[in-house]
């Protein structure tokens, strides 16, 4: 839209259009901007409404949850117990007599 306006305005200038025609081109662009602002406002209102509905649903679900009354936070994993010391396996080694002197 911006490009279209720019091209239209420049074309009018090249053609030595009257100030009234240039003003009409500006008015058309401003009207277009106003329409876009209205569309943006409507979209923002729709988004805000959806966010409110989402928040309400979350609150309702939290109220129904049995954990909600205990003020529980999301599940966490308890730290693991320390591991028992590992002893090396016992190997039966043949008995060797000390050398005789």
Tab-separated table of N, CA, C and O in Angstrom:
chain	number	residue	atom	x	y	z
A	1	UNK	N	0.821	-1.189	0.000
A	1	UNK	CA	0.000	0.000	0.000
A	1	UNK	C	0.864	1.252	0.000
A	1	UNK	O	0.552	2.221	-0.664
A	2	UNK	N	1.934	1.191	0.796
A	2	UNK	CA	2.832	2.342	0.854
A	2	UNK	C	3.463	2.570	-0.520
A	2	UNK	O	3.549	3.707	-0.989
A	3	UNK	N	3.879	1.482	-1.147
A	3	UNK	CA	4.520	1.594	-2.451
A	3	UNK	C	3.517	2.130	-3.474
A	3	UNK	O	3.848	2.999	-4.277
A	4	UNK	N	2.293	1.636	-3.398
A	4	UNK	CA	1.260	2.078	-4.337
A	4	UNK	C	1.020	3.579	-4.178
A	4	UNK	O	0.944	4.311	-5.160
A	5	UNK	N	0.915	4.020	-2.903
A	5	UNK	CA	0.716	5.451	-2.662
A	5	UNK	C	1.878	6.259	-3.227
A	5	UNK	O	1.680	7.251	-3.918
A	6	UNK	N	3.090	5.824	-2.920
A	6	UNK	CA	4.266	6.557	-3.387
A	6	UNK	C	4.318	6.659	-4.888
A	6	UNK	O	4.613	7.730	-5.451
A	7	UNK	N	4.026	5.545	-5.549
A	7	UNK	CA	4.064	5.548	-7.019
A	7	UNK	C	2.966	6.454	-7.572
A	7	UNK	O	3.191	7.219	-8.508
A	8	UNK	N	1.794	6.369	-6.969
A	8	UNK	CA	0.678	7.189	-7.450
A	8	UNK	C	0.987	8.678	-7.257
A	8	UNK	O	0.775	9.495	-8.156
A	9	UNK	N	1.505	9.013	-6.096
A	9	UNK	CA	1.819	10.412	-5.789
A	9	UNK	C	2.909	10.946	-6.722
A	9	UNK	O	2.793	12.049	-7.267
A	10	UNK	N	3.964	10.157	-6.908
A	10	UNK	CA	5.048	10.595	-7.800
A	10	UNK	C	4.571	10.739	-9.244
A	10	UNK	O	4.979	11.665	-9.958
A	11	UNK	N	3.706	9.825	-9.641
A	11	UNK	CA	3.151	9.911	-10.999
A	11	UNK	C	2.356	11.196	-11.161
A	11	UNK	O	2.479	11.901	-12.175
A	12	UNK	N	1.549	11.510	-10.133
A	12	UNK	CA	0.775	12.747	-10.196
A	12	UNK	C	1.693	13.964	-10.265
A	12	UNK	O	1.433	14.915	-11.009
A	13	UNK	N	2.791	13.925	-9.506
A	13	UNK	CA	3.735	15.047	-9.539
A	13	UNK	C	4.387	15.177	-10.908
A	13	UNK	O	4.558	16.288	-11.416
A	14	UNK	N	4.770	14.060	-11.502
A	14	UNK	CA	5.396	14.096	-12.825
A	14	UNK	C	4.441	14.656	-13.875
A	14	UNK	O	4.860	15.296	-14.837
A	15	UNK	N	3.170	14.381	-13.675
A	15	UNK	CA	2.155	14.856	-14.628
A	15	UNK	C	1.727	16.294	-14.324
A	15	UNK	O	0.775	16.794	-14.930
A	16	UNK	N	2.425	16.907	-13.351
A	16	UNK	CA	2.081	18.277	-12.932
A	16	UNK	C	0.609	18.379	-12.531
A	16	UNK	O	-0.124	19.269	-12.969
A	17	UNK	N	0.194	17.421	-11.697
A	17	UNK	CA	-1.195	17.395	-11.243
A	17	UNK	C	-1.480	18.616	-10.384
A	17	UNK	O	-0.580	19.217	-9.781
A	18	UNK	N	-2.739	18.951	-10.309
A	18	UNK	CA	-3.153	20.097	-9.496
A	18	UNK	C	-2.966	19.761	-8.018
A	18	UNK	O	-2.966	18.583	-7.628
A	19	UNK	N	-2.821	20.789	-7.202
A	19	UNK	CA	-2.722	20.538	-5.760
A	19	UNK	C	-3.931	19.781	-5.218
A	19	UNK	O	-3.806	18.986	-4.284
A	20	UNK	N	-5.089	19.977	-5.832
A	20	UNK	CA	-6.290	19.268	-5.388
A	20	UNK	C	-6.145	17.752	-5.612
A	20	UNK	O	-6.547	16.949	-4.775
A	21	UNK	N	-5.555	17.383	-6.767
A	21	UNK	CA	-5.361	15.955	-7.051
A	21	UNK	C	-4.321	15.351	-6.088
A	21	UNK	O	-4.490	14.219	-5.623
A	22	UNK	N	-3.271	16.102	-5.812
A	22	UNK	CA	-2.266	15.614	-4.862
A	22	UNK	C	-2.879	15.467	-3.464
A	22	UNK	O	-2.612	14.490	-2.763
A	23	UNK	N	-3.705	16.443	-3.096
A	23	UNK	CA	-4.367	16.381	-1.791
A	23	UNK	C	-5.333	15.190	-1.730
A	23	UNK	O	-5.429	14.503	-0.715
A	24	UNK	N	-6.019	14.930	-2.823
A	24	UNK	CA	-6.934	13.784	-2.873
A	24	UNK	C	-6.151	12.479	-2.716
A	24	UNK	O	-6.609	11.538	-2.049
A	25	UNK	N	-4.967	12.426	-3.315
A	25	UNK	CA	-4.112	11.234	-3.184
A	25	UNK	C	-3.694	11.056	-1.722
A	25	UNK	O	-3.733	9.953	-1.189
A	26	UNK	N	-3.321	12.162	-1.078
A	26	UNK	CA	-2.958	12.103	0.347
A	26	UNK	C	-4.143	11.662	1.202
A	26	UNK	O	-3.992	10.867	2.125
A	27	UNK	N	-5.315	12.210	0.906
A	27	UNK	CA	-6.511	11.857	1.678
A	27	UNK	C	-6.821	10.372	1.536
A	27	UNK	O	-7.133	9.692	2.518
A	28	UNK	N	-6.682	9.876	0.321
A	28	UNK	CA	-6.927	8.445	0.078
A	28	UNK	C	-5.951	7.600	0.913
A	28	UNK	O	-6.348	6.614	1.542
A	29	UNK	N	-4.686	8.003	0.946
A	29	UNK	CA	-3.687	7.266	1.728
A	29	UNK	C	-4.000	7.359	3.223
A	29	UNK	O	-3.907	6.365	3.955
A	30	UNK	N	-4.394	8.550	3.694
A	30	UNK	CA	-4.734	8.717	5.105
A	30	UNK	C	-5.965	7.905	5.491
A	30	UNK	O	-6.038	7.348	6.597
A	31	UNK	N	-6.947	7.848	4.592
A	31	UNK	CA	-8.129	7.018	4.842
A	31	UNK	C	-7.736	5.549	4.938
A	31	UNK	O	-8.256	4.800	5.773
A	32	UNK	N	-6.833	5.138	4.062
A	32	UNK	CA	-6.345	3.756	4.082
A	32	UNK	C	-5.637	3.466	5.406
A	32	UNK	O	-5.834	2.411	6.011
A	33	UNK	N	-4.831	4.416	5.872
A	33	UNK	CA	-4.131	4.255	7.155
A	33	UNK	C	-5.129	4.146	8.296
A	33	UNK	O	-4.986	3.307	9.194
A	34	UNK	N	-6.161	4.985	8.271
A	34	UNK	CA	-7.180	4.947	9.319
A	34	UNK	C	-7.883	3.586	9.341
A	34	UNK	O	-8.153	3.027	10.409
A	35	UNK	N	-8.155	3.045	8.153
A	35	UNK	CA	-8.797	1.721	8.068
A	35	UNK	C	-7.875	0.643	8.652
A	35	UNK	O	-8.327	-0.234	9.400
A	36	UNK	N	-6.591	0.718	8.331
A	36	UNK	CA	-5.637	-0.252	8.868
A	36	UNK	C	-5.556	-0.150	10.393
A	36	UNK	O	-5.498	-1.166	11.092
A	37	UNK	N	-5.566	1.081	10.915
A	37	UNK	CA	-5.536	1.260	12.368
A	37	UNK	C	-6.761	0.645	13.027
A	37	UNK	O	-6.658	0.044	14.105
A	38	UNK	N	-7.915	0.778	12.398
A	38	UNK	CA	-9.136	0.161	12.932
A	38	UNK	C	-9.022	-1.363	12.934
A	38	UNK	O	-9.417	-2.030	13.883
A	39	UNK	N	-8.481	-1.913	11.855
A	39	UNK	CA	-8.301	-3.365	11.784
A	39	UNK	C	-7.337	-3.834	12.870
A	39	UNK	O	-7.584	-4.855	13.528
A	40	UNK	N	-6.258	-3.087	13.086
A	40	UNK	CA	-5.287	-3.440	14.127
A	40	UNK	C	-5.947	-3.382	15.496
A	40	UNK	O	-5.779	-4.284	16.319
A	41	UNK	N	-6.722	-2.327	15.730
A	41	UNK	CA	-7.414	-2.180	17.016
A	41	UNK	C	-8.355	-3.360	17.259
A	41	UNK	O	-8.394	-3.915	18.356
A	42	UNK	N	-9.098	-3.748	16.224
A	42	UNK	CA	-10.016	-4.882	16.361
A	42	UNK	C	-9.249	-6.164	16.670
A	42	UNK	O	-9.646	-6.943	17.530
A	43	UNK	N	-8.140	-6.379	15.981
A	43	UNK	CA	-7.322	-7.577	16.228
A	43	UNK	C	-6.772	-7.558	17.656
A	43	UNK	O	-6.756	-8.599	18.331
A	44	UNK	N	-6.320	-6.402	18.114
A	44	UNK	CA	-5.804	-6.306	19.480
A	44	UNK	C	-6.897	-6.608	20.504
A	44	UNK	O	-6.653	-7.277	21.509
A	45	UNK	N	-8.114	-6.114	20.248
A	45	UNK	CA	-9.237	-6.404	21.145
A	45	UNK	C	-9.559	-7.895	21.150
A	45	UNK	O	-9.826	-8.474	22.202
A	46	UNK	N	-9.531	-8.512	19.961
A	46	UNK	CA	-9.785	-9.961	19.876
A	46	UNK	C	-8.720	-10.741	20.643
A	46	UNK	O	-9.030	-11.701	21.364
A	47	UNK	N	-7.471	-10.336	20.512
A	47	UNK	CA	-6.374	-11.008	21.220
A	47	UNK	C	-6.543	-10.849	22.723
A	47	UNK	O	-6.389	-11.815	23.482
A	48	UNK	N	-6.884	-9.635	23.173
A	48	UNK	CA	-7.082	-9.401	24.604
A	48	UNK	C	-8.226	-10.263	25.130
A	48	UNK	O	-8.127	-10.848	26.218
A	49	UNK	N	-9.285	-10.381	24.363
A	49	UNK	CA	-10.432	-11.211	24.768
A	49	UNK	C	-10.014	-12.682	24.869
A	49	UNK	O	-10.351	-13.373	25.833
A	50	UNK	N	-9.255	-13.163	23.888
A	50	UNK	CA	-8.790	-14.550	23.913
A	50	UNK	C	-7.864	-14.781	25.105
A	50	UNK	O	-7.934	-15.830	25.753
A	51	UNK	N	-7.003	-13.811	25.414
A	51	UNK	CA	-6.111	-13.941	26.566
A	51	UNK	C	-6.901	-13.997	27.866
A	51	UNK	O	-6.567	-14.780	28.760
A	52	UNK	N	-7.948	-13.180	27.978
A	52	UNK	CA	-8.786	-13.207	29.177
A	52	UNK	C	-9.477	-14.566	29.319
A	52	UNK	O	-9.538	-15.127	30.411
A	53	UNK	N	-9.994	-15.087	28.209
A	53	UNK	CA	-10.653	-16.398	28.247
A	53	UNK	C	-9.664	-17.486	28.636
A	53	UNK	O	-9.975	-18.372	29.421
A	54	UNK	N	-8.450	-17.416	28.091
A	54	UNK	CA	-7.421	-18.393	28.431
A	54	UNK	C	-7.076	-18.324	29.908
A	54	UNK	O	-7.014	-19.344	30.598
A	55	UNK	N	-6.876	-17.113	30.409
A	55	UNK	CA	-6.535	-16.943	31.821
A	55	UNK	C	-7.656	-17.449	32.726
A	55	UNK	O	-7.409	-18.094	33.749
A	56	UNK	N	-8.910	-17.169	32.342
A	56	UNK	CA	-10.051	-17.635	33.133
A	56	UNK	C	-10.093	-19.161	33.148
A	56	UNK	O	-10.295	-19.777	34.195
A	57	UNK	N	-9.861	-19.780	31.994
A	57	UNK	CA	-9.865	-21.239	31.917
A	57	UNK	C	-8.750	-21.828	32.777
A	57	UNK	O	-8.961	-22.813	33.488
A	58	UNK	N	-7.573	-21.226	32.746
A	58	UNK	CA	-6.458	-21.708	33.565
A	58	UNK	C	-6.808	-21.601	35.042
A	58	UNK	O	-6.577	-22.536	35.816
A	59	UNK	N	-7.390	-20.467	35.438
A	59	UNK	CA	-7.769	-20.293	36.842
A	59	UNK	C	-8.812	-21.314	37.263
A	59	UNK	O	-8.746	-21.870	38.360
A	60	UNK	N	-9.789	-21.573	36.388
A	60	UNK	CA	-10.815	-22.573	36.699
A	60	UNK	C	-10.195	-23.956	36.848
A	60	UNK	O	-10.532	-24.705	37.764
A	61	UNK	N	-9.287	-24.299	35.940
A	61	UNK	CA	-8.641	-25.612	36.017
A	61	UNK	C	-7.773	-25.726	37.260
A	61	UNK	O	-7.723	-26.783	37.887
A	62	UNK	N	-7.085	-24.656	37.627
A	62	UNK	CA	-6.269	-24.680	38.835
A	62	UNK	C	-7.140	-24.816	40.083
A	62	UNK	O	-6.759	-25.485	41.037
A	63	UNK	N	-8.309	-24.188	40.062
A	63	UNK	CA	-9.206	-24.276	41.209
A	63	UNK	C	-9.748	-25.697	41.367
A	63	UNK	O	-9.985	-26.158	42.482
A	64	UNK	N	-9.931	-26.404	40.267
A	64	UNK	CA	-10.440	-27.776	40.312
A	64	UNK	C	-9.364	-28.770	40.724
A	64	UNK	O	-9.662	-29.853	41.201
A	65	UNK	N	-8.116	-28.410	40.542
A	65	UNK	CA	-7.009	-29.311	40.831
A	65	UNK	C	-6.845	-29.486	42.329
A	65	UNK	O	-6.866	-28.520	43.079
A	66	UNK	N	-6.650	-30.732	42.822
A	66	UNK	CA	-6.463	-30.938	44.258
A	66	UNK	C	-5.173	-30.299	44.765
A	66	UNK	O	-5.061	-29.938	45.914
A	67	UNK	N	-4.202	-30.123	43.915
A	67	UNK	CA	-2.936	-29.528	44.331
A	67	UNK	C	-3.068	-28.023	44.499
A	67	UNK	O	-2.238	-27.397	45.124
A	68	UNK	N	-4.109	-27.446	43.911
A	68	UNK	CA	-4.249	-25.994	43.957
A	68	UNK	C	-4.388	-25.497	45.392
A	68	UNK	O	-3.887	-24.444	45.740
A	69	UNK	N	-5.054	-26.272	46.237
A	69	UNK	CA	-5.262	-25.811	47.603
A	69	UNK	C	-3.984	-25.871	48.426
A	69	UNK	O	-3.835	-25.158	49.406
A	70	UNK	N	-3.055	-26.725	48.067
A	70	UNK	CA	-1.820	-26.839	48.846
A	70	UNK	C	-0.765	-25.847	48.384
A	70	UNK	O	0.310	-25.789	48.958
A	71	UNK	N	-1.073	-25.086	47.356
A	71	UNK	CA	-0.113	-24.120	46.843
A	71	UNK	C	1.093	-24.792	46.222
A	71	UNK	O	2.182	-24.264	46.249
A	72	UNK	N	0.887	-25.979	45.688
A	72	UNK	CA	1.999	-26.744	45.122
A	72	UNK	C	2.539	-26.064	43.874
A	72	UNK	O	1.819	-25.418	43.137
A	73	UNK	N	3.804	-26.235	43.684
A	73	UNK	CA	4.452	-25.752	42.478
A	73	UNK	C	4.576	-26.930	41.524
A	73	UNK	O	4.308	-28.064	41.914
A	74	UNK	N	4.986	-26.697	40.303
A	74	UNK	CA	5.129	-27.825	39.377
A	74	UNK	C	6.024	-28.916	39.964
A	74	UNK	O	6.907	-28.639	40.776
A	75	UNK	N	5.765	-30.135	39.554
A	75	UNK	CA	6.482	-31.286	40.092
A	75	UNK	C	7.987	-31.136	39.966
A	75	UNK	O	8.493	-30.656	38.962
A	76	UNK	N	8.670	-31.548	41.019
A	76	UNK	CA	10.125	-31.540	40.987
A	76	UNK	C	10.603	-32.935	41.360
A	76	UNK	O	9.890	-33.708	41.988
A	77	UNK	N	11.802	-33.235	40.995
A	77	UNK	CA	12.375	-34.546	41.281
A	77	UNK	C	13.241	-34.406	42.527
A	77	UNK	O	14.062	-33.502	42.627
A	78	UNK	N	13.030	-35.331	43.484
A	78	UNK	CA	13.826	-35.312	44.704
A	78	UNK	C	15.251	-35.737	44.381
A	78	UNK	O	15.477	-36.541	43.478
A	79	UNK	N	16.220	-35.200	45.100
A	79	UNK	CA	17.599	-35.598	44.816
A	79	UNK	C	17.803	-37.078	45.122
A	79	UNK	O	17.206	-37.627	46.041
A	80	UNK	N	18.647	-37.690	44.347
A	80	UNK	CA	18.920	-39.116	44.525
A	80	UNK	C	19.728	-39.342	45.802
A	80	UNK	O	20.520	-38.498	46.214
A	81	UNK	N	19.501	-40.501	46.440
A	81	UNK	CA	20.259	-40.860	47.638
A	81	UNK	C	21.704	-41.142	47.230
A	81	UNK	O	21.967	-41.606	46.126
A	82	UNK	N	22.635	-40.840	48.113
A	82	UNK	CA	24.024	-41.110	47.752
A	82	UNK	C	24.239	-42.604	47.505
A	82	UNK	O	23.668	-43.447	48.183
A	83	UNK	N	25.048	-42.879	46.540
A	83	UNK	CA	25.317	-44.273	46.169
A	83	UNK	C	26.191	-44.943	47.242
A	83	UNK	O	27.050	-44.319	47.850
A	84	UNK	N	25.908	-46.208	47.470
A	84	UNK	CA	26.721	-46.971	48.429
A	84	UNK	C	28.103	-47.180	47.825
A	84	UNK	O	28.250	-47.316	46.622
A	85	UNK	N	29.149	-47.206	48.663
A	85	UNK	CA	30.485	-47.417	48.118
A	85	UNK	C	30.576	-48.786	47.443
A	85	UNK	O	30.008	-49.761	47.907
A	86	UNK	N	31.263	-48.798	46.359
A	86	UNK	CA	31.416	-50.036	45.594
A	86	UNK	C	32.767	-50.646	45.940
A	86	UNK	O	33.806	-50.005	45.838
A	87	UNK	N	32.725	-51.898	46.369
A	87	UNK	CA	33.975	-52.594	46.683
A	87	UNK	C	34.407	-53.383	45.459
A	87	UNK	O	33.576	-53.928	44.746
A	88	UNK	N	35.711	-53.462	45.235
A	88	UNK	CA	36.163	-54.227	44.086
A	88	UNK	C	35.833	-55.703	44.286
A	88	UNK	O	35.797	-56.201	45.407
A	89	UNK	N	35.567	-56.394	43.210
A	89	UNK	CA	35.239	-57.822	43.334
A	89	UNK	C	36.432	-58.592	43.909
A	89	UNK	O	37.583	-58.268	43.662
A	90	UNK	N	36.113	-59.610	44.693
A	90	UNK	CA	37.160	-60.460	45.278
A	90	UNK	C	37.494	-61.566	44.298
A	90	UNK	O	36.625	-62.245	43.792
A	91	UNK	N	38.758	-61.667	44.040
A	91	UNK	CA	39.222	-62.693	43.113
A	91	UNK	C	40.073	-63.658	43.909
A	91	UNK	O	40.955	-63.260	44.665
A	92	UNK	N	39.784	-64.930	43.751
A	92	UNK	CA	40.606	-65.945	44.426
A	92	UNK	C	41.928	-66.056	43.679
A	92	UNK	O	41.992	-66.535	42.559
A	93	UNK	N	42.975	-65.584	44.335
A	93	UNK	CA	44.298	-65.679	43.739
A	93	UNK	C	45.026	-66.876	44.343
A	93	UNK	O	44.860	-67.168	45.514
A	94	UNK	N	45.799	-67.580	43.556
A	94	UNK	CA	46.506	-68.722	44.105
A	94	UNK	C	47.531	-68.241	45.142
A	94	UNK	O	48.112	-67.169	45.015
A	95	UNK	N	47.700	-69.050	46.179
A	95	UNK	CA	48.674	-68.707	47.206
A	95	UNK	C	50.047	-68.989	46.682
A	95	UNK	O	50.314	-70.024	46.111
A	96	UNK	N	50.909	-68.036	46.874
A	96	UNK	CA	52.291	-68.197	46.442
A	96	UNK	C	53.140	-68.147	47.699
A	96	UNK	O	53.058	-67.179	48.453
A	97	UNK	N	53.942	-69.182	47.916
A	97	UNK	CA	54.836	-69.171	49.070
A	97	UNK	C	56.005	-68.258	48.797
A	97	UNK	O	56.485	-68.140	47.671
A	98	UNK	N	56.438	-67.656	49.846
A	98	UNK	CA	57.600	-66.778	49.733
A	98	UNK	C	58.803	-67.610	49.398
A	98	UNK	O	58.915	-68.792	49.810
A	99	UNK	N	59.733	-67.098	48.644
A	99	UNK	CA	60.931	-67.874	48.295
A	99	UNK	C	61.730	-68.268	49.532
A	99	UNK	O	61.808	-67.493	50.479
A	100	UNK	N	62.279	-69.427	49.529
A	100	UNK	CA	63.072	-69.916	50.657
A	100	UNK	C	64.481	-69.447	50.525
A	100	UNK	O	65.045	-69.497	49.462
A	101	UNK	N	65.080	-69.107	51.615
A	101	UNK	CA	66.457	-68.625	51.561
A	101	UNK	C	67.416	-69.678	51.868
A	101	UNK	O	67.487	-70.586	52.486
